PDB file of C-alpha atoms in Angstrom:
ATOM      1  CA  GLN A  21      10.175  20.494   9.965  1.00 58.00           C
ATOM      2  CA  LYS A  22       8.976  16.946  10.399  1.00 65.00           C
ATOM      3  CA  GLU A  23       5.418  16.345   9.321  1.00 90.00           C
ATOM      4  CA  VAL A  24       4.473  14.390  12.426  1.00 94.00           C
ATOM      5  CA  GLU A  25       6.422  14.980  15.616  1.00 94.00           C
ATOM      6  CA  GLN A  26       6.517  13.071  18.867  1.00 93.00           C
ATOM      7  CA  ASN A  27       8.739  13.125  21.907  1.00 83.00           C
ATOM      8  CA  SER A  28      10.974  10.104  21.501  1.00 77.00           C
ATOM      9  CA  GLY A  29      11.077   9.441  25.231  1.00 82.00           C
ATOM     10  CA  PRO A  30      11.601   7.139  26.873  1.00 92.00           C
ATOM     11  CA  LEU A  31       8.542   7.850  28.984  1.00 95.00           C
ATOM     12  CA  SER A  32       8.540   5.920  32.217  1.00 96.00           C
ATOM     13  CA  VAL A  33       5.435   5.547  34.375  1.00 97.00           C
ATOM     14  CA  PRO A  34       4.646   3.312  37.329  1.00 97.00           C
ATOM     15  CA  GLU A  35       2.134   0.531  36.979  1.00 97.00           C
ATOM     16  CA  GLY A  36      -1.398   1.792  37.440  1.00 97.00           C
ATOM     17  CA  ALA A  37      -0.585   5.379  36.451  1.00 97.00           C
ATOM     18  CA  ILE A  38      -1.824   7.298  33.426  1.00 97.00           C
ATOM     19  CA  ALA A  39       0.568   7.491  30.511  1.00 97.00           C
ATOM     20  CA  SER A  40       0.194  10.545  28.289  1.00 97.00           C
ATOM     21  CA  LEU A  41       1.637  10.480  24.787  1.00 97.00           C
ATOM     22  CA  ASN A  42       1.632  13.546  22.567  1.00 96.00           C
ATOM     23  CA  CYS A  43       1.937  14.284  18.892  1.00 96.00           C
ATOM     24  CA  THR A  44       1.792  17.343  16.647  1.00 96.00           C
ATOM     25  CA  TYR A  45       1.385  17.502  12.897  1.00 95.00           C
ATOM     26  CA  SER A  46       2.160  20.170  10.345  1.00 93.00           C
ATOM     27  CA  ASP A  47      -0.254  19.503   7.473  1.00 90.00           C
ATOM     28  CA  ARG A  48      -3.662  21.053   8.175  1.00 90.00           C
ATOM     29  CA  GLY A  49      -5.027  18.944   5.335  1.00 88.00           C
ATOM     30  CA  SER A  50      -4.640  15.818   7.438  1.00 90.00           C
ATOM     31  CA  GLN A  51      -8.071  14.387   8.088  1.00 87.00           C
ATOM     32  CA  SER A  52      -7.545  11.359  10.253  1.00 94.00           C
ATOM     33  CA  PHE A  53      -5.082  10.270  12.873  1.00 96.00           C
ATOM     34  CA  PHE A  54      -3.938   7.004  14.311  1.00 97.00           C
ATOM     35  CA  TRP A  55      -1.983   5.490  17.129  1.00 97.00           C
ATOM     36  CA  TYR A  56      -0.014   2.336  16.461  1.00 97.00           C
ATOM     37  CA  ARG A  57       1.759   0.263  19.068  1.00 97.00           C
ATOM     38  CA  GLN A  58       4.992  -1.514  18.250  1.00 96.00           C
ATOM     39  CA  TYR A  59       6.519  -4.029  20.583  1.00 96.00           C
ATOM     40  CA  SER A  60      10.252  -4.559  20.296  1.00 93.00           C
ATOM     41  CA  GLY A  61      11.023  -6.762  17.314  1.00 91.00           C
ATOM     42  CA  LYS A  62       7.419  -6.758  16.125  1.00 94.00           C
ATOM     43  CA  SER A  63       5.396  -4.935  13.511  1.00 95.00           C
ATOM     44  CA  PRO A  64       3.164  -1.977  14.349  1.00 95.00           C
ATOM     45  CA  GLU A  65      -0.457  -2.692  15.218  1.00 95.00           C
ATOM     46  CA  LEU A  66      -3.320  -0.229  15.128  1.00 95.00           C
ATOM     47  CA  ILE A  67      -4.792   0.588  18.521  1.00 96.00           C
ATOM     48  CA  MET A  68      -6.759   3.814  17.999  1.00 95.00           C
ATOM     49  CA  SER A  69      -8.073   6.010  15.242  1.00 95.00           C
ATOM     50  CA  ILE A  70      -9.634   9.451  15.577  1.00 96.00           C
ATOM     51  CA  TYR A  71     -11.247  11.575  12.916  1.00 94.00           C
ATOM     52  CA  SER A  72     -12.942  14.511  14.631  1.00 93.00           C
ATOM     53  CA  ASN A  73     -12.096  16.961  17.369  1.00 95.00           C
ATOM     54  CA  GLY A  74     -12.563  15.759  20.906  1.00 95.00           C
ATOM     55  CA  ASP A  75     -12.025  12.533  22.742  1.00 96.00           C
ATOM     56  CA  LYS A  76     -12.479   8.934  21.689  1.00 96.00           C
ATOM     57  CA  GLU A  77     -12.355   6.217  24.301  1.00 97.00           C
ATOM     58  CA  ASP A  78     -11.709   2.517  23.846  1.00 95.00           C
ATOM     59  CA  GLY A  79     -11.185   0.586  27.033  1.00 96.00           C
ATOM     60  CA  ARG A  80      -8.132   1.974  28.830  1.00 97.00           C
ATOM     61  CA  PHE A  81      -7.176   4.082  25.833  1.00 97.00           C
ATOM     62  CA  THR A  82      -8.379   7.600  25.046  1.00 98.00           C
ATOM     63  CA  ALA A  83      -7.345   9.463  21.936  1.00 97.00           C
ATOM     64  CA  GLN A  84      -7.714  13.222  21.811  1.00 97.00           C
ATOM     65  CA  LEU A  85      -7.661  15.443  18.746  1.00 97.00           C
ATOM     66  CA  ASN A  86      -7.461  19.217  18.480  1.00 96.00           C
ATOM     67  CA  LYS A  87      -7.266  20.232  14.832  1.00 94.00           C
ATOM     68  CA  ALA A  88      -6.958  23.939  15.623  1.00 94.00           C
ATOM     69  CA  SER A  89      -3.799  23.241  17.598  1.00 94.00           C
ATOM     70  CA  GLN A  90      -2.754  20.399  15.272  1.00 95.00           C
ATOM     71  CA  TYR A  91      -2.352  18.194  18.281  1.00 95.00           C
ATOM     72  CA  VAL A  92      -3.118  14.552  18.947  1.00 97.00           C
ATOM     73  CA  SER A  93      -2.672  12.667  22.177  1.00 97.00           C
ATOM     74  CA  LEU A  94      -3.129   9.203  23.595  1.00 97.00           C
ATOM     75  CA  LEU A  95      -3.898   8.526  27.236  1.00 97.00           C
ATOM     76  CA  ILE A  96      -3.433   5.079  28.683  1.00 98.00           C
ATOM     77  CA  ARG A  97      -5.186   4.604  32.016  1.00 98.00           C
ATOM     78  CA  ASP A  98      -4.164   2.014  34.577  1.00 98.00           C
ATOM     79  CA  SER A  99      -0.920   1.401  32.710  1.00 98.00           C
ATOM     80  CA  GLN A 100       0.340  -2.160  32.752  1.00 97.00           C
ATOM     81  CA  PRO A 101       3.831  -3.540  32.147  1.00 97.00           C
ATOM     82  CA  SER A 102       2.396  -5.131  29.017  1.00 97.00           C
ATOM     83  CA  ASP A 103       1.808  -1.611  27.658  1.00 97.00           C
ATOM     84  CA  SER A 104       5.570  -1.107  27.452  1.00 97.00           C
ATOM     85  CA  ALA A 105       6.203  -0.508  23.761  1.00 96.00           C
ATOM     86  CA  THR A 106       6.847   2.235  21.236  1.00 95.00           C
ATOM     87  CA  TYR A 107       3.749   4.217  20.311  1.00 97.00           C
ATOM     88  CA  LEU A 108       3.633   5.672  16.832  1.00 96.00           C
ATOM     89  CA  CYS A 109       1.406   8.601  15.949  1.00 97.00           C
ATOM     90  CA  ALA A 110       0.364   8.799  12.302  1.00 96.00           C
ATOM     91  CA  ALA A 111      -1.511  11.290  10.161  1.00 95.00           C
ATOM     92  CA  HIS A 112      -3.370  10.381   7.002  1.00 93.00           C
ATOM     93  CA  GLN A 113      -2.648  12.981   4.360  1.00 87.00           C
ATOM     94  CA  GLY A 114      -2.686  12.919   0.603  1.00 83.00           C
ATOM     95  CA  GLY A 115      -3.761   9.295   0.559  1.00 84.00           C
ATOM     96  CA  LYS A 116      -0.842   8.057   2.594  1.00 88.00           C
ATOM     97  CA  LEU A 117      -0.007   7.495   6.214  1.00 92.00           C
ATOM     98  CA  ILE A 118       2.846   9.544   7.674  1.00 93.00           C
ATOM     99  CA  PHE A 119       4.350   8.338  10.928  1.00 95.00           C
ATOM    100  CA  GLY A 120       6.028  10.201  13.728  1.00 94.00           C
ATOM    101  CA  GLN A 121       9.269   8.905  15.189  1.00 93.00           C
ATOM    102  CA  GLY A 122       7.504   7.147  18.030  1.00 94.00           C
ATOM    103  CA  THR A 123       7.530   7.457  21.819  1.00 95.00           C
ATOM    104  CA  GLU A 124       8.988   4.635  23.846  1.00 95.00           C
ATOM    105  CA  LEU A 125       6.845   3.885  26.895  1.00 96.00           C
ATOM    106  CA  SER A 126       8.118   1.886  29.845  1.00 97.00           C
ATOM    107  CA  VAL A 127       5.678   0.852  32.567  1.00 97.00           C
ATOM    108  CA  LYS A 128       7.473  -0.155  35.745  1.00 96.00           C
ATOM    109  CA  PRO A 129       5.892  -2.762  38.032  1.00 93.00           C
TER     110      PRO A 129
ATOM    111  CA  SER B  15      -7.574  -7.874  10.605  1.00 64.00           C
ATOM    112  CA  ALA B  16      -5.570  -9.352   7.752  1.00 69.00           C
ATOM    113  CA  VAL B  17      -3.108 -12.171   7.437  1.00 89.00           C
ATOM    114  CA  ILE B  18      -0.034 -10.885   5.661  1.00 94.00           C
ATOM    115  CA  SER B  19       2.876 -13.176   4.951  1.00 95.00           C
ATOM    116  CA  GLN B  20       6.248 -11.729   4.142  1.00 97.00           C
ATOM    117  CA  LYS B  21       9.271 -13.630   2.918  1.00 96.00           C
ATOM    118  CA  PRO B  22      12.086 -13.709   3.774  1.00 97.00           C
ATOM    119  CA  SER B  23      11.751 -12.774   7.420  1.00 96.00           C
ATOM    120  CA  ARG B  24      15.438 -11.947   7.539  1.00 96.00           C
ATOM    121  CA  ASP B  25      18.479 -12.204   5.355  1.00 97.00           C
ATOM    122  CA  ILE B  26      22.114 -11.263   5.278  1.00 97.00           C
ATOM    123  CA  CYS B  27      23.196  -9.940   1.911  1.00 95.00           C
ATOM    124  CA  GLN B  28      26.400  -8.943   0.252  1.00 97.00           C
ATOM    125  CA  ARG B  29      27.018  -5.440  -1.016  1.00 97.00           C
ATOM    126  CA  GLY B  30      26.029  -5.016  -4.659  1.00 97.00           C
ATOM    127  CA  THR B  31      23.477  -7.809  -4.718  1.00 97.00           C
ATOM    128  CA  SER B  32      19.710  -7.535  -4.971  1.00 97.00           C
ATOM    129  CA  LEU B  33      16.991  -9.160  -2.907  1.00 97.00           C
ATOM    130  CA  THR B  34      13.288  -9.533  -3.570  1.00 98.00           C
ATOM    131  CA  ILE B  35      10.805  -9.481  -0.709  1.00 98.00           C
ATOM    132  CA  GLN B  36       7.421 -11.094  -1.205  1.00 98.00           C
ATOM    133  CA  CYS B  37       4.157 -10.068   0.402  1.00 97.00           C
ATOM    134  CA  GLN B  38       1.095 -12.315   0.265  1.00 97.00           C
ATOM    135  CA  VAL B  39      -2.277 -11.241   1.680  1.00 95.00           C
ATOM    136  CA  ASP B  40      -5.084 -13.613   2.623  1.00 94.00           C
ATOM    137  CA  SER B  41      -7.708 -11.646   0.695  1.00 92.00           C
ATOM    138  CA  GLN B  42      -7.948  -9.090  -2.069  1.00 92.00           C
ATOM    139  CA  VAL B  43      -6.986  -5.566  -1.089  1.00 90.00           C
ATOM    140  CA  THR B  44      -6.836  -2.399  -3.125  1.00 87.00           C
ATOM    141  CA  MET B  45      -4.138  -0.553  -1.251  1.00 86.00           C
ATOM    142  CA  MET B  46      -0.738  -2.054  -0.508  1.00 92.00           C
ATOM    143  CA  PHE B  47       2.173  -0.065   0.801  1.00 95.00           C
ATOM    144  CA  TRP B  48       5.859  -0.716   1.367  1.00 97.00           C
ATOM    145  CA  TYR B  49       7.574   0.932   4.344  1.00 97.00           C
ATOM    146  CA  ARG B  50      11.147   0.957   5.572  1.00 97.00           C
ATOM    147  CA  GLN B  51      12.134   1.103   9.219  1.00 96.00           C
ATOM    148  CA  GLN B  52      15.797   1.790   9.760  1.00 92.00           C
ATOM    149  CA  PRO B  53      17.362   0.819  13.093  1.00 87.00           C
ATOM    150  CA  GLY B  54      15.881   2.876  15.903  1.00 83.00           C
ATOM    151  CA  GLN B  55      13.796   4.911  13.500  1.00 86.00           C
ATOM    152  CA  SER B  56      10.155   5.236  12.585  1.00 87.00           C
ATOM    153  CA  LEU B  57       8.463   4.071   9.440  1.00 94.00           C
ATOM    154  CA  THR B  58       9.131   5.751   6.123  1.00 95.00           C
ATOM    155  CA  LEU B  59       6.839   5.115   3.179  1.00 96.00           C
ATOM    156  CA  ILE B  60       8.733   3.839   0.147  1.00 97.00           C
ATOM    157  CA  ALA B  61       5.880   3.484  -2.304  1.00 96.00           C
ATOM    158  CA  THR B  62       2.287   2.556  -2.909  1.00 94.00           C
ATOM    159  CA  ALA B  63       1.987  -0.650  -4.899  1.00 93.00           C
ATOM    160  CA  ASN B  64      -0.717  -0.232  -7.525  1.00 85.00           C
ATOM    161  CA  GLN B  65      -2.326  -3.268  -9.093  1.00 85.00           C
ATOM    162  CA  GLY B  66      -1.812  -3.331 -12.831  1.00 82.00           C
ATOM    163  CA  SER B  67       0.229  -0.154 -13.002  1.00 83.00           C
ATOM    164  CA  GLU B  68       3.519   1.298 -11.887  1.00 87.00           C
ATOM    165  CA  ALA B  69       4.056   1.922  -8.192  1.00 92.00           C
ATOM    166  CA  THR B  70       3.867   5.441  -6.811  1.00 94.00           C
ATOM    167  CA  TYR B  71       7.162   6.306  -5.153  1.00 96.00           C
ATOM    168  CA  GLU B  72       7.782   8.779  -2.372  1.00 95.00           C
ATOM    169  CA  SER B  73      10.428  11.458  -2.477  1.00 93.00           C
ATOM    170  CA  GLY B  74      13.859   9.925  -2.082  1.00 94.00           C
ATOM    171  CA  PHE B  75      12.895   6.530  -3.458  1.00 96.00           C
ATOM    172  CA  VAL B  76      13.247   5.546  -7.113  1.00 96.00           C
ATOM    173  CA  ILE B  77      12.081   2.642  -9.198  1.00 96.00           C
ATOM    174  CA  ASP B  78      15.578   1.612 -10.257  1.00 97.00           C
ATOM    175  CA  LYS B  79      16.573   1.084  -6.640  1.00 97.00           C
ATOM    176  CA  PHE B  80      13.269  -0.304  -5.332  1.00 97.00           C
ATOM    177  CA  PRO B  81      11.338  -1.929  -8.176  1.00 97.00           C
ATOM    178  CA  ILE B  82       7.887  -3.073  -7.089  1.00 96.00           C
ATOM    179  CA  SER B  83       5.513  -5.506  -8.702  1.00 94.00           C
ATOM    180  CA  ARG B  84       1.798  -5.906  -8.001  1.00 94.00           C
ATOM    181  CA  PRO B  85       0.477  -8.575 -10.354  1.00 93.00           C
ATOM    182  CA  ASN B  86      -2.832  -9.023  -8.538  1.00 93.00           C
ATOM    183  CA  LEU B  87      -4.843  -7.863  -5.525  1.00 92.00           C
ATOM    184  CA  THR B  88      -3.243 -10.291  -3.055  1.00 94.00           C
ATOM    185  CA  PHE B  89       0.463 -10.188  -3.885  1.00 95.00           C
ATOM    186  CA  SER B  90       3.328  -7.728  -4.219  1.00 96.00           C
ATOM    187  CA  THR B  91       7.089  -7.801  -4.308  1.00 97.00           C
ATOM    188  CA  LEU B  92       9.704  -5.236  -3.405  1.00 98.00           C
ATOM    189  CA  THR B  93      13.238  -5.596  -4.710  1.00 98.00           C
ATOM    190  CA  VAL B  94      16.132  -3.821  -3.064  1.00 98.00           C
ATOM    191  CA  SER B  95      18.692  -3.457  -5.827  1.00 98.00           C
ATOM    192  CA  ASN B  96      22.448  -3.049  -5.731  1.00 97.00           C
ATOM    193  CA  MET B  97      22.425  -3.078  -1.954  1.00 97.00           C
ATOM    194  CA  SER B  98      24.774  -1.147   0.273  1.00 97.00           C
ATOM    195  CA  PRO B  99      25.101  -1.228   4.072  1.00 96.00           C
ATOM    196  CA  GLU B 100      22.816   1.827   4.202  1.00 95.00           C
ATOM    197  CA  ASP B 101      20.001  -0.407   2.970  1.00 96.00           C
ATOM    198  CA  SER B 102      20.184  -2.479   6.149  1.00 96.00           C
ATOM    199  CA  SER B 103      16.704  -2.057   7.494  1.00 97.00           C
ATOM    200  CA  ILE B 104      13.375  -3.689   8.149  1.00 97.00           C
ATOM    201  CA  TYR B 105      11.075  -3.616   5.149  1.00 98.00           C
ATOM    202  CA  LEU B 106       7.380  -3.830   5.886  1.00 97.00           C
ATOM    203  CA  CYS B 107       4.478  -4.631   3.647  1.00 97.00           C
ATOM    204  CA  SER B 108       1.161  -3.164   4.728  1.00 96.00           C
ATOM    205  CA  VAL B 109      -2.415  -3.183   3.495  1.00 94.00           C
ATOM    206  CA  ASP B 110      -5.483  -1.060   4.007  1.00 90.00           C
ATOM    207  CA  ARG B 111      -8.464  -3.387   3.847  1.00 84.00           C
ATOM    208  CA  SER B 112     -11.005  -0.572   3.961  1.00 82.00           C
ATOM    209  CA  GLY B 113      -9.806   1.269   0.881  1.00 79.00           C
ATOM    210  CA  ASN B 114      -7.494   4.115   1.770  1.00 81.00           C
ATOM    211  CA  THR B 115      -8.422   4.974   5.328  1.00 85.00           C
ATOM    212  CA  GLY B 116      -5.052   4.882   7.061  1.00 86.00           C
ATOM    213  CA  GLU B 117      -6.009   1.809   9.070  1.00 90.00           C
ATOM    214  CA  LEU B 118      -3.082  -0.367   8.090  1.00 92.00           C
ATOM    215  CA  PHE B 119      -2.224  -3.952   8.829  1.00 94.00           C
ATOM    216  CA  PHE B 120       1.437  -4.856   8.623  1.00 95.00           C
ATOM    217  CA  GLY B 121       3.309  -7.963   7.706  1.00 95.00           C
ATOM    218  CA  GLU B 122       5.932  -9.267  10.083  1.00 95.00           C
ATOM    219  CA  GLY B 123       8.661  -7.460   8.206  1.00 96.00           C
ATOM    220  CA  SER B 124      11.823  -8.498   6.425  1.00 97.00           C
ATOM    221  CA  ARG B 125      15.013  -7.650   8.292  1.00 96.00           C
ATOM    222  CA  LEU B 126      17.859  -7.152   5.845  1.00 97.00           C
ATOM    223  CA  THR B 127      21.486  -6.826   6.836  1.00 97.00           C
ATOM    224  CA  VAL B 128      23.910  -5.776   4.119  1.00 97.00           C
ATOM    225  CA  LEU B 129      27.579  -6.496   4.679  1.00 95.00           C
TER     226      LEU B 129
END
């Protein structure tokens, strides 16, 4: 079983829609969770972090964490073509960051 | 954020040779990590580069294959030794400027192709 799992996609949404990206993790000892965005041919960049149960909003992005269900999600409101990228979920456990396989998001104009 | 310079950005290597990747950070950082991203795959942690001591390797990665140096708090190198085509990958240096929080900044990566 992979430690951090995501649907690989691709996920396609129309411009202006809400994109919903999901992630589950296996290690209950994980304390903090992150979403990284990776454009094609580029390095990952941190877009959201979440440490406690509930929602965390930052502009058009909302991260959600449910530790009981071992579930993390990222919502992108008013999706733009510039949001088209691979989104990597990561869990911080044992002093290291473990990444999921990433979900490719395509926002169609 | 952090400015992280990696060299080389890309290289084509022959089977059996070794290549050293350099990572230079614009300020002192405690935690530096080396990741590998194989084509179409996610990031896999190779090792944590520890300043002044041996690197901490993840399962499946060994020092003989991936020797790492960390002579100071702003610089690290990763060597890929005795390369085979399976080592063709992007190698990424990353730093955590806040200690060990999981909030990583990545270099631009070094894309290696082994023929």
